[in-house]
mmCIF file of C-alpha atoms and ligand atoms in Angstrom:
data_model
loop_
_atom_site.group_PDB
_atom_site.id
_atom_site.type_symbol
_atom_site.label_atom_id
_atom_site.label_comp_id
_atom_site.label_asym_id
_atom_site.label_seq_id
_atom_site.Cartn_x
_atom_site.Cartn_y
_atom_site.Cartn_z
ATOM 1 C CA MET A 1 -15.204 20.780 -103.795
ATOM 2 C CA ASN A 2 -16.923 18.154 -105.909
ATOM 3 C CA ALA A 3 -20.506 17.018 -106.461
ATOM 4 C CA PHE A 4 -20.525 14.971 -103.253
ATOM 5 C CA THR A 5 -18.826 17.368 -100.853
ATOM 6 C CA GLU A 6 -21.042 20.168 -102.138
ATOM 7 C CA LEU A 7 -24.174 18.060 -101.731
ATOM 8 C CA ALA A 8 -23.300 16.896 -98.222
ATOM 9 C CA GLY A 9 -21.920 20.291 -97.141
ATOM 10 C CA ILE A 10 -18.570 18.838 -96.050
ATOM 11 C CA GLU A 11 -14.949 19.625 -96.785
ATOM 12 C CA LEU A 12 -13.258 16.266 -97.404
ATOM 13 C CA PRO A 13 -14.560 13.524 -99.738
ATOM 14 C CA ILE A 14 -14.461 11.072 -96.832
ATOM 15 C CA VAL A 15 -17.395 9.345 -95.135
ATOM 16 C CA GLN A 16 -16.884 7.344 -91.956
ATOM 17 C CA GLY A 17 -18.939 4.227 -92.649
ATOM 18 C CA PRO A 18 -21.839 3.536 -90.289
ATOM 19 C CA PHE A 19 -21.470 0.499 -88.019
ATOM 20 C CA GLY A 20 -24.571 -1.406 -86.991
ATOM 21 C CA GLY A 21 -24.902 -3.718 -84.019
ATOM 22 C CA GLY A 22 -23.792 -1.193 -81.406
ATOM 23 C CA LEU A 23 -20.325 -0.484 -82.849
ATOM 24 C CA SER A 24 -21.016 3.142 -83.823
ATOM 25 C CA THR A 25 -20.426 5.947 -81.340
ATOM 26 C CA VAL A 26 -21.517 9.579 -81.261
ATOM 27 C CA GLU A 27 -17.909 10.419 -80.381
ATOM 28 C CA LEU A 28 -16.536 8.884 -83.598
ATOM 29 C CA LEU A 29 -19.287 10.513 -85.681
ATOM 30 C CA GLY A 30 -18.541 13.898 -84.097
ATOM 31 C CA THR A 31 -14.772 13.541 -84.458
ATOM 32 C CA VAL A 32 -15.047 12.794 -88.178
ATOM 33 C CA SER A 33 -17.663 15.474 -88.889
ATOM 34 C CA ASP A 34 -15.718 18.102 -86.928
ATOM 35 C CA GLY A 35 -12.588 17.088 -88.853
ATOM 36 C CA GLY A 36 -14.253 17.902 -92.196
ATOM 37 C CA GLY A 37 -15.486 14.420 -93.188
ATOM 38 C CA LEU A 38 -18.953 12.945 -92.766
ATOM 39 C CA GLY A 39 -19.480 11.031 -89.525
ATOM 40 C CA SER A 40 -22.089 8.264 -89.545
ATOM 41 C CA TYR A 41 -23.984 6.169 -87.003
ATOM 42 C CA GLY A 42 -25.546 2.758 -87.719
ATOM 43 C CA ALA A 43 -28.924 2.900 -85.978
ATOM 44 C CA HIS A 44 -30.680 -0.222 -87.241
ATOM 45 C CA ILE A 45 -31.072 -1.771 -83.788
ATOM 46 C CA LEU A 46 -32.601 1.370 -82.262
ATOM 47 C CA ASP A 47 -36.340 1.969 -81.953
ATOM 48 C CA GLY A 48 -38.012 5.270 -82.846
ATOM 49 C CA GLN A 49 -37.401 6.886 -79.466
ATOM 50 C CA GLY A 50 -33.777 5.726 -79.543
ATOM 51 C CA ILE A 51 -33.288 7.347 -82.949
ATOM 52 C CA VAL A 52 -34.800 10.659 -81.827
ATOM 53 C CA GLU A 53 -32.473 10.689 -78.796
ATOM 54 C CA LEU A 54 -29.489 9.695 -80.955
ATOM 55 C CA VAL A 55 -30.058 12.534 -83.425
ATOM 56 C CA ALA A 56 -30.308 15.004 -80.517
ATOM 57 C CA ALA A 57 -27.017 13.652 -79.114
ATOM 58 C CA CYS A 58 -25.328 14.003 -82.522
ATOM 59 C CA ARG A 59 -26.565 17.589 -82.848
ATOM 60 C CA ALA A 60 -25.199 18.335 -79.404
ATOM 61 C CA ARG A 61 -21.814 16.780 -80.342
ATOM 62 C CA THR A 62 -21.235 18.450 -83.743
ATOM 63 C CA ARG A 63 -22.524 21.433 -85.652
ATOM 64 C CA ARG A 64 -21.426 19.855 -88.932
ATOM 65 C CA PRO A 65 -23.469 17.500 -91.163
ATOM 66 C CA PHE A 66 -23.756 13.863 -90.041
ATOM 67 C CA ASN A 67 -25.432 10.698 -91.281
ATOM 68 C CA ILE A 68 -27.796 8.214 -89.609
ATOM 69 C CA ASN A 69 -27.981 4.760 -91.241
ATOM 70 C CA LEU A 70 -30.793 2.199 -91.234
ATOM 71 C CA TRP A 71 -31.268 -1.272 -92.711
ATOM 72 C CA VAL A 72 -34.297 -1.771 -94.952
ATOM 73 C CA PRO A 73 -36.078 -4.995 -93.918
ATOM 74 C CA GLN A 74 -35.950 -7.690 -96.587
ATOM 75 C CA PRO A 75 -38.999 -9.755 -97.565
ATOM 76 C CA GLY A 76 -39.532 -12.997 -95.624
ATOM 77 C CA GLU A 77 -37.328 -12.265 -92.611
ATOM 78 C CA PRO A 78 -38.062 -15.051 -90.092
ATOM 79 C CA THR A 79 -39.669 -14.005 -86.813
ATOM 80 C CA ALA A 80 -38.959 -17.283 -85.001
ATOM 81 C CA ALA A 81 -36.181 -19.870 -84.843
ATOM 82 C CA ALA A 82 -36.713 -23.634 -85.089
ATOM 83 C CA ASP A 83 -35.593 -25.934 -82.264
ATOM 84 C CA ALA A 84 -32.989 -27.456 -84.583
ATOM 85 C CA ASP A 85 -31.437 -24.026 -85.036
ATOM 86 C CA LYS A 86 -31.124 -23.620 -81.273
ATOM 87 C CA ASP A 87 -29.854 -27.196 -80.849
ATOM 88 C CA ARG A 88 -26.984 -26.544 -83.245
ATOM 89 C CA LEU A 89 -25.712 -23.864 -80.874
ATOM 90 C CA ARG A 90 -26.355 -25.716 -77.579
ATOM 91 C CA PRO A 91 -22.679 -26.655 -77.029
ATOM 92 C CA TYR A 92 -21.836 -22.933 -77.118
ATOM 93 C CA TYR A 93 -24.721 -21.960 -74.817
ATOM 94 C CA ALA A 94 -23.582 -24.666 -72.378
ATOM 95 C CA GLU A 95 -19.902 -23.725 -72.520
ATOM 96 C CA LEU A 96 -20.656 -20.066 -71.923
ATOM 97 C CA GLY A 97 -23.439 -20.621 -69.367
ATOM 98 C CA VAL A 98 -26.083 -18.704 -71.355
ATOM 99 C CA GLU A 99 -29.600 -19.488 -72.608
ATOM 100 C CA PRO A 100 -31.036 -19.167 -76.113
ATOM 101 C CA PRO A 101 -33.400 -16.183 -76.452
ATOM 102 C CA HIS A 102 -37.160 -16.755 -76.034
ATOM 103 C CA GLU A 103 -38.196 -14.389 -78.791
ATOM 104 C CA ILE A 104 -36.847 -12.487 -81.746
ATOM 105 C CA ALA A 105 -37.656 -8.829 -81.238
ATOM 106 C CA MET A 106 -36.756 -6.251 -83.884
ATOM 107 C CA PRO A 107 -37.504 -2.529 -83.817
ATOM 108 C CA ASP A 108 -40.471 -1.526 -85.974
ATOM 109 C CA HIS A 109 -39.123 -0.156 -89.269
ATOM 110 C CA ALA A 110 -42.047 2.230 -89.901
ATOM 111 C CA GLU A 111 -41.409 3.712 -86.454
ATOM 112 C CA GLN A 112 -37.713 4.095 -87.299
ATOM 113 C CA LEU A 113 -38.584 5.976 -90.513
ATOM 114 C CA ALA A 114 -41.053 8.210 -88.663
ATOM 115 C CA ALA A 115 -38.295 9.002 -86.143
ATOM 116 C CA ILE A 116 -35.947 10.008 -88.967
ATOM 117 C CA LEU A 117 -38.590 12.364 -90.365
ATOM 118 C CA GLU A 118 -39.320 13.770 -86.904
ATOM 119 C CA SER A 119 -35.704 14.325 -85.871
ATOM 120 C CA ALA A 120 -34.511 15.298 -89.384
ATOM 121 C CA PRO A 121 -30.778 14.457 -89.366
ATOM 122 C CA PRO A 122 -28.946 16.207 -92.235
ATOM 123 C CA ILE A 123 -28.445 12.845 -93.979
ATOM 124 C CA ALA A 124 -30.068 9.414 -93.711
ATOM 125 C CA SER A 125 -28.416 6.486 -95.479
ATOM 126 C CA PHE A 126 -29.871 3.056 -96.127
ATOM 127 C CA VAL A 127 -28.552 -0.415 -96.847
ATOM 128 C CA MET A 128 -30.165 -3.771 -97.774
ATOM 129 C CA GLY A 129 -32.786 -2.075 -99.934
ATOM 130 C CA ILE A 130 -34.541 1.152 -100.835
ATOM 131 C CA PRO A 131 -36.986 2.808 -98.445
ATOM 132 C CA ASP A 132 -40.525 3.367 -99.721
ATOM 133 C CA ALA A 133 -41.369 6.280 -101.998
ATOM 134 C CA GLY A 134 -43.608 7.973 -99.415
ATOM 135 C CA PHE A 135 -40.741 8.189 -96.940
ATOM 136 C CA LEU A 136 -38.304 9.461 -99.591
ATOM 137 C CA ALA A 137 -40.729 12.196 -100.665
ATOM 138 C CA ALA A 138 -41.304 13.251 -97.048
ATOM 139 C CA ALA A 139 -37.546 13.272 -96.378
ATOM 140 C CA ARG A 140 -36.994 15.488 -99.416
ATOM 141 C CA GLU A 141 -39.679 17.885 -98.173
ATOM 142 C CA ARG A 142 -37.933 18.144 -94.820
ATOM 143 C CA GLY A 143 -34.534 18.742 -96.411
ATOM 144 C CA ILE A 144 -33.073 15.389 -95.314
ATOM 145 C CA LEU A 145 -30.630 14.027 -97.906
ATOM 146 C CA THR A 146 -30.943 10.278 -98.544
ATOM 147 C CA PHE A 147 -28.152 7.939 -99.660
ATOM 148 C CA GLY A 148 -28.676 4.370 -100.853
ATOM 149 C CA THR A 149 -26.171 1.504 -100.847
ATOM 150 C CA ALA A 150 -25.546 -0.667 -103.907
ATOM 151 C CA THR A 151 -23.466 -3.803 -104.339
ATOM 152 C CA THR A 152 -24.083 -4.069 -108.105
ATOM 153 C CA VAL A 153 -24.613 -1.697 -111.020
ATOM 154 C CA GLU A 154 -28.260 -2.808 -111.128
ATOM 155 C CA GLU A 155 -28.767 -1.754 -107.505
ATOM 156 C CA ALA A 156 -27.045 1.603 -108.093
ATOM 157 C CA VAL A 157 -29.418 2.303 -110.988
ATOM 158 C CA ALA A 158 -32.368 1.400 -108.721
ATOM 159 C CA VAL A 159 -31.091 3.767 -106.005
ATOM 160 C CA GLN A 160 -30.921 6.594 -108.533
ATOM 161 C CA ALA A 161 -34.346 5.739 -109.994
ATOM 162 C CA ALA A 162 -35.861 5.980 -106.494
ATOM 163 C CA GLY A 163 -34.726 9.606 -106.350
ATOM 164 C CA MET A 164 -32.062 9.179 -103.675
ATOM 165 C CA ASP A 165 -29.342 11.845 -103.575
ATOM 166 C CA ALA A 166 -26.175 9.703 -103.678
ATOM 167 C CA VAL A 167 -25.170 6.064 -103.902
ATOM 168 C CA VAL A 168 -22.626 4.229 -101.785
ATOM 169 C CA ALA A 169 -21.128 1.584 -104.078
ATOM 170 C CA SER A 170 -19.994 -1.168 -101.747
ATOM 171 C CA GLY A 171 -17.460 -3.608 -103.150
ATOM 172 C CA SER A 172 -17.126 -7.128 -101.782
ATOM 173 C CA ASP A 173 -13.817 -6.161 -100.124
ATOM 174 C CA ALA A 174 -15.819 -4.293 -97.453
ATOM 175 C CA GLY A 175 -16.160 -5.307 -93.822
ATOM 176 C CA GLY A 176 -19.503 -6.086 -92.201
ATOM 177 C CA HIS A 177 -22.715 -7.212 -93.884
ATOM 178 C CA ARG A 178 -23.230 -7.348 -97.622
ATOM 179 C CA GLY A 179 -26.144 -5.153 -98.616
ATOM 180 C CA ALA A 180 -27.303 -7.026 -101.742
ATOM 181 C CA PHE A 181 -31.042 -6.651 -102.295
ATOM 182 C CA LEU A 182 -31.894 -7.337 -105.938
ATOM 183 C CA ARG A 183 -30.105 -10.666 -106.293
ATOM 184 C CA PRO A 184 -28.721 -13.183 -103.810
ATOM 185 C CA VAL A 185 -25.443 -12.149 -102.160
ATOM 186 C CA HIS A 186 -23.436 -14.807 -104.013
ATOM 187 C CA GLU A 187 -24.500 -13.214 -107.316
ATOM 188 C CA SER A 188 -23.631 -9.725 -106.055
ATOM 189 C CA LEU A 189 -20.002 -10.010 -104.966
ATOM 190 C CA VAL A 190 -18.311 -7.405 -107.136
ATOM 191 C CA GLY A 191 -14.903 -6.160 -105.957
ATOM 192 C CA THR A 192 -14.512 -2.424 -105.346
ATOM 193 C CA PHE A 193 -12.150 -1.888 -108.305
ATOM 194 C CA SER A 194 -14.624 -3.487 -110.711
ATOM 195 C CA LEU A 195 -17.729 -1.919 -109.200
ATOM 196 C CA ILE A 196 -16.773 1.761 -108.934
ATOM 197 C CA PRO A 197 -16.092 2.641 -112.595
ATOM 198 C CA GLN A 198 -19.164 0.730 -113.750
ATOM 199 C CA VAL A 199 -21.427 2.446 -111.222
ATOM 200 C CA ALA A 200 -19.898 5.848 -112.047
ATOM 201 C CA GLN A 201 -20.709 5.207 -115.695
ATOM 202 C CA ALA A 202 -24.262 4.055 -115.013
ATOM 203 C CA VAL A 203 -25.550 6.827 -112.721
ATOM 204 C CA SER A 204 -25.404 10.613 -112.618
ATOM 205 C CA ILE A 205 -25.822 11.044 -108.838
ATOM 206 C CA PRO A 206 -22.634 11.255 -106.728
ATOM 207 C CA VAL A 207 -20.917 7.903 -106.096
ATOM 208 C CA VAL A 208 -19.270 7.062 -102.775
ATOM 209 C CA ALA A 209 -16.801 4.164 -103.059
ATOM 210 C CA ALA A 210 -16.730 1.684 -100.181
ATOM 211 C CA GLY A 211 -14.744 -1.478 -99.551
ATOM 212 C CA GLY A 212 -11.053 -1.976 -98.922
ATOM 213 C CA ILE A 213 -10.209 1.744 -98.828
ATOM 214 C CA ALA A 214 -8.213 2.751 -95.772
ATOM 215 C CA ASP A 215 -5.403 5.087 -96.848
ATOM 216 C CA GLY A 216 -4.612 7.939 -99.230
ATOM 217 C CA ARG A 217 -3.668 5.602 -102.066
ATOM 218 C CA GLY A 218 -7.077 3.931 -101.878
ATOM 219 C CA ILE A 219 -8.835 7.295 -101.891
ATOM 220 C CA ALA A 220 -6.797 8.465 -104.903
ATOM 221 C CA ALA A 221 -7.579 5.221 -106.759
ATOM 222 C CA ALA A 222 -11.318 5.442 -105.999
ATOM 223 C CA LEU A 223 -11.477 9.052 -107.199
ATOM 224 C CA LEU A 224 -9.565 8.098 -110.350
ATOM 225 C CA LEU A 225 -12.074 5.310 -111.003
ATOM 226 C CA GLY A 226 -14.907 7.835 -110.986
ATOM 227 C CA ALA A 227 -16.028 8.011 -107.356
ATOM 228 C CA ASP A 228 -16.819 11.398 -105.828
ATOM 229 C CA ALA A 229 -15.944 10.305 -102.291
ATOM 230 C CA VAL A 230 -15.015 7.230 -100.264
ATOM 231 C CA GLN A 231 -16.659 5.511 -97.311
ATOM 232 C CA ILE A 232 -14.131 4.018 -94.899
ATOM 233 C CA GLY A 233 -15.396 1.480 -92.382
ATOM 234 C CA THR A 234 -12.661 -0.836 -91.106
ATOM 235 C CA GLY A 235 -10.057 1.938 -90.848
ATOM 236 C CA PHE A 236 -12.315 3.908 -88.474
ATOM 237 C CA LEU A 237 -13.487 0.785 -86.649
ATOM 238 C CA ALA A 238 -9.839 0.264 -85.673
ATOM 239 C CA THR A 239 -9.685 3.648 -83.921
ATOM 240 C CA GLU A 240 -10.140 4.233 -80.192
ATOM 241 C CA GLN A 241 -13.294 6.273 -80.806
ATOM 242 C CA SER A 242 -15.241 3.327 -82.297
ATOM 243 C CA GLY A 243 -17.461 1.047 -80.252
ATOM 244 C CA ALA A 244 -15.457 -2.069 -81.189
ATOM 245 C CA HIS A 245 -14.380 -4.377 -78.367
ATOM 246 C CA PRO A 246 -10.676 -3.858 -77.503
ATOM 247 C CA VAL A 247 -9.825 -7.429 -78.616
ATOM 248 C CA HIS A 248 -11.586 -6.761 -81.925
ATOM 249 C CA ARG A 249 -9.633 -3.525 -82.414
ATOM 250 C CA ALA A 250 -6.381 -5.309 -81.564
ATOM 251 C CA ALA A 251 -7.226 -8.087 -84.044
ATOM 252 C CA LEU A 252 -7.805 -5.473 -86.771
ATOM 253 C CA ARG A 253 -4.287 -4.186 -86.117
ATOM 254 C CA SER A 254 -2.720 -7.663 -86.175
ATOM 255 C CA GLU A 255 -1.695 -10.068 -88.927
ATOM 256 C CA ARG A 256 -4.882 -12.020 -88.233
ATOM 257 C CA ALA A 257 -6.815 -9.393 -90.184
ATOM 258 C CA ARG A 258 -5.119 -10.600 -93.363
ATOM 259 C CA THR A 259 -7.522 -13.558 -93.352
ATOM 260 C CA THR A 260 -11.156 -12.587 -93.661
ATOM 261 C CA VAL A 261 -14.159 -14.683 -94.682
ATOM 262 C CA LEU A 262 -17.705 -14.074 -95.816
ATOM 263 C CA THR A 263 -19.952 -15.868 -93.347
ATOM 264 C CA ARG A 264 -23.648 -16.164 -92.454
ATOM 265 C CA LEU A 265 -22.903 -17.866 -89.152
ATOM 266 C CA PHE A 266 -23.084 -14.863 -86.826
ATOM 267 C CA SER A 267 -26.273 -13.229 -88.044
ATOM 268 C CA GLY A 268 -27.917 -15.230 -90.828
ATOM 269 C CA ARG A 269 -26.838 -12.621 -93.364
ATOM 270 C CA THR A 270 -23.536 -12.723 -95.220
ATOM 271 C CA ALA A 271 -20.865 -10.515 -93.666
ATOM 272 C CA ARG A 272 -17.087 -10.175 -93.900
ATOM 273 C CA GLY A 273 -15.006 -10.692 -90.791
ATOM 274 C CA ILE A 274 -11.710 -12.096 -89.532
ATOM 275 C CA ALA A 275 -11.667 -15.913 -89.513
ATOM 276 C CA ASN A 276 -11.731 -17.405 -86.019
ATOM 277 C CA GLU A 277 -12.456 -20.747 -84.324
ATOM 278 C CA PHE A 278 -16.228 -20.245 -84.423
ATOM 279 C CA VAL A 279 -16.419 -19.789 -88.195
ATOM 280 C CA ARG A 280 -13.975 -22.649 -88.752
ATOM 281 C CA ASP A 281 -15.784 -25.056 -86.411
ATOM 282 C CA MET A 282 -19.232 -24.218 -87.821
ATOM 283 C CA VAL A 283 -18.314 -23.966 -91.505
ATOM 284 C CA ALA A 284 -20.412 -27.032 -92.410
ATOM 285 C CA PHE A 285 -23.563 -25.130 -91.363
ATOM 286 C CA GLU A 286 -22.975 -22.016 -93.473
ATOM 287 C CA SER A 287 -26.057 -22.585 -95.587
ATOM 288 C CA ASP A 288 -28.161 -24.263 -92.862
ATOM 289 C CA VAL A 289 -28.408 -21.465 -90.304
ATOM 290 C CA PRO A 290 -31.664 -19.476 -90.438
ATOM 291 C CA ALA A 291 -31.834 -16.057 -92.091
ATOM 292 C CA TYR A 292 -31.456 -12.727 -90.313
ATOM 293 C CA PRO A 293 -32.759 -11.782 -87.782
ATOM 294 C CA ALA A 294 -33.318 -15.331 -86.427
ATOM 295 C CA GLN A 295 -29.664 -16.436 -86.398
ATOM 296 C CA ASN A 296 -28.624 -13.009 -85.143
ATOM 297 C CA ALA A 297 -30.969 -13.366 -82.156
ATOM 298 C CA LEU A 298 -29.754 -16.923 -81.450
ATOM 299 C CA MET A 299 -26.146 -15.709 -81.476
ATOM 300 C CA THR A 300 -26.709 -12.613 -79.333
ATOM 301 C CA PRO A 301 -26.215 -14.307 -75.919
ATOM 302 C CA ILE A 302 -23.111 -16.082 -77.245
ATOM 303 C CA ARG A 303 -21.618 -12.878 -78.610
ATOM 304 C CA GLN A 304 -22.459 -10.932 -75.448
ATOM 305 C CA ARG A 305 -20.806 -13.461 -73.152
ATOM 306 C CA ALA A 306 -17.822 -13.795 -75.506
ATOM 307 C CA ALA A 307 -17.460 -9.999 -75.368
ATOM 308 C CA GLN A 308 -17.531 -10.061 -71.550
ATOM 309 C CA ARG A 309 -14.793 -12.666 -71.622
ATOM 310 C CA GLY A 310 -12.852 -10.920 -74.371
ATOM 311 C CA ASP A 311 -12.892 -14.223 -76.290
ATOM 312 C CA LEU A 312 -12.010 -13.346 -79.869
ATOM 313 C CA GLU A 313 -12.527 -16.932 -81.042
ATOM 314 C CA LEU A 314 -16.296 -16.565 -80.531
ATOM 315 C CA LEU A 315 -16.782 -12.896 -81.416
ATOM 316 C CA ASN A 316 -17.905 -11.550 -84.771
ATOM 317 C CA LEU A 317 -14.714 -9.740 -85.790
ATOM 318 C CA TRP A 318 -16.083 -7.750 -88.733
ATOM 319 C CA SER A 319 -13.316 -6.487 -90.987
ATOM 320 C CA GLY A 320 -12.746 -5.518 -94.597
ATOM 321 C CA GLN A 321 -9.806 -6.751 -96.619
ATOM 322 C CA SER A 322 -7.601 -3.716 -95.989
ATOM 323 C CA ALA A 323 -7.404 -3.515 -92.195
ATOM 324 C CA ALA A 324 -3.596 -3.499 -92.435
ATOM 325 C CA LEU A 325 -3.737 -0.189 -94.322
ATOM 326 C CA ALA A 326 -5.480 1.670 -91.470
ATOM 327 C CA GLY A 327 -3.658 4.709 -90.083
ATOM 328 C CA SER A 328 -3.493 6.251 -86.624
ATOM 329 C CA ALA A 329 -5.493 4.654 -83.810
ATOM 330 C CA ASP A 330 -6.876 8.099 -83.041
ATOM 331 C CA ALA A 331 -9.742 8.999 -85.401
ATOM 332 C CA SER A 332 -8.868 12.694 -85.496
ATOM 333 C CA GLU A 333 -5.223 11.952 -86.353
ATOM 334 C CA TYR A 334 -6.278 9.324 -88.896
ATOM 335 C CA LEU A 335 -8.508 11.843 -90.655
ATOM 336 C CA ALA A 336 -5.671 14.398 -90.567
ATOM 337 C CA GLN A 337 -3.388 11.798 -92.247
ATOM 338 C CA LEU A 338 -5.953 11.295 -95.000
ATOM 339 C CA ARG A 339 -6.415 15.062 -95.358
ATOM 340 C CA GLU A 340 -2.629 15.539 -95.634
ATOM 341 C CA TYR A 341 -2.457 12.912 -98.391
ATOM 342 C CA LEU A 342 -5.256 14.601 -100.322
ATOM 343 C CA SER A 343 -3.718 18.054 -100.092
ATOM 344 C CA ALA A 344 -0.281 16.737 -101.090
ATOM 345 C CA ALA A 345 -1.842 15.004 -104.088
ATOM 346 C CA ALA A 346 -3.649 18.221 -105.065
ATOM 347 C CA ASP A 347 -0.478 20.335 -104.841
ATOM 348 C CA PRO A 348 1.615 20.001 -108.021
ATOM 349 C CA ASN A 349 4.652 21.566 -106.292
ATOM 350 C CA ARG A 350 4.908 18.701 -103.820
ATOM 351 C CA SER A 351 6.172 15.267 -104.673
HETATM 352 C C1 FMN B 1 -18.506 -3.559 -88.040
HETATM 353 C C2 FMN B 1 -19.168 -3.019 -89.265
HETATM 354 C C3 FMN B 1 -20.517 -2.728 -89.236
HETATM 355 C C4 FMN B 1 -21.147 -2.169 -90.349
HETATM 356 N N1 FMN B 1 -22.469 -1.852 -90.278
HETATM 357 C C5 FMN B 1 -23.068 -1.216 -91.324
HETATM 358 C C6 FMN B 1 -24.423 -0.789 -91.228
HETATM 359 O O1 FMN B 1 -25.122 -0.995 -90.238
HETATM 360 N N2 FMN B 1 -24.935 -0.141 -92.311
HETATM 361 C C7 FMN B 1 -24.200 0.120 -93.452
HETATM 362 O O2 FMN B 1 -24.715 0.726 -94.386
HETATM 363 N N3 FMN B 1 -22.915 -0.293 -93.554
HETATM 364 C C8 FMN B 1 -22.345 -0.944 -92.521
HETATM 365 N N4 FMN B 1 -21.025 -1.334 -92.624
HETATM 366 C C9 FMN B 1 -20.258 -1.009 -93.841
HETATM 367 C C10 FMN B 1 -19.416 0.263 -93.628
HETATM 368 O O3 FMN B 1 -20.221 1.356 -93.338
HETATM 369 C C11 FMN B 1 -18.538 0.555 -94.855
HETATM 370 O O4 FMN B 1 -19.289 0.731 -96.019
HETATM 371 C C12 FMN B 1 -17.541 -0.562 -95.086
HETATM 372 O O5 FMN B 1 -16.956 -0.945 -93.863
HETATM 373 C C13 FMN B 1 -16.457 -0.098 -96.070
HETATM 374 O O6 FMN B 1 -15.501 -1.112 -96.309
HETATM 375 P P1 FMN B 1 -14.175 -1.306 -95.402
HETATM 376 O O7 FMN B 1 -14.625 -2.034 -94.185
HETATM 377 O O8 FMN B 1 -13.289 -2.137 -96.251
HETATM 378 O O9 FMN B 1 -13.645 0.050 -95.108
HETATM 379 C C14 FMN B 1 -20.394 -1.932 -91.520
HETATM 380 C C15 FMN B 1 -19.038 -2.257 -91.564
HETATM 381 C C16 FMN B 1 -18.413 -2.786 -90.455
HETATM 382 C C17 FMN B 1 -16.936 -3.093 -90.527
#
């Protein structure tokens, strides 16, 4: 037991990272929570009703603690896309036989927060910012633990100052979107090995290390650097229980995953994924594409059709830098491998 496992009411210091954009599944969350870790679900694209139903489904799947994750909206998110932004993508729309979207619709964040309070999951985690004080106070009253995500020491200190219960320190090795919220992403790219000890020194709440951790050695290193637990994303994304497209999962388990890039091209917000033809062909527009959620909406029909076709050259193949270190393709077996490593490390009679 340590400060984090005690707080979260779990056995292993292992969190399955939440996946936004439809890549989380209740099955993966339940498998990890039942196996003694903390299963998570990225719910940022769900509306209030969707979140209430999700929490009920999670409760029906596992009796253990689980975590629901939301994105905090950032100031100035565009609600419309310019014609020039659509025109840039017209060759892809034409090739795939799809149309650009007519509007950019995002779930209402206040409604999402109200749904969290109403459905009261054991844990709610946040990325891209800190939810407002009124919500955090109400969550505390209802016994919902809240975790914040930090990409810098400054952000970790802000998460603690807001009264959140734990901080996920996300190094730039991590797959998926960067969660920087106090400074621009390019000023907030701290690698996991540099970030963890500095965050552990700066805060007194439990620290969960994220980014590039996928096997027992990574867990041991993170704990040695001062983390109380780890959050593994890519390693669980590569399992059969995740919602990743089969070609995405196969790419994570191939040599292609050795080459990842940080790109804004798929969503308008910087994220790490495996390099493919789309990011290479569009590289000149990295800083031109509109911010999230506008670019994300413009790319949705392209990504959906690419998924139908299983075309990995057009898909957003989110991945961290350690995909090659992932274990079994079955989430339950993978967690058992990590558990075995931890118990061997804790037993002085075993080499
Ligand atoms: C496909 C994908 C989607 C993700 N979506 C979210 C999300 O919605 N919210 C969040 O807090 N973290 C998200 N993350 C980050 C993970 O939860 C986790 O912190 C990260 O993957 C850890 O680094 P690793 O990929 O090197 O294991 C995502 C990661 C991936 C790979």
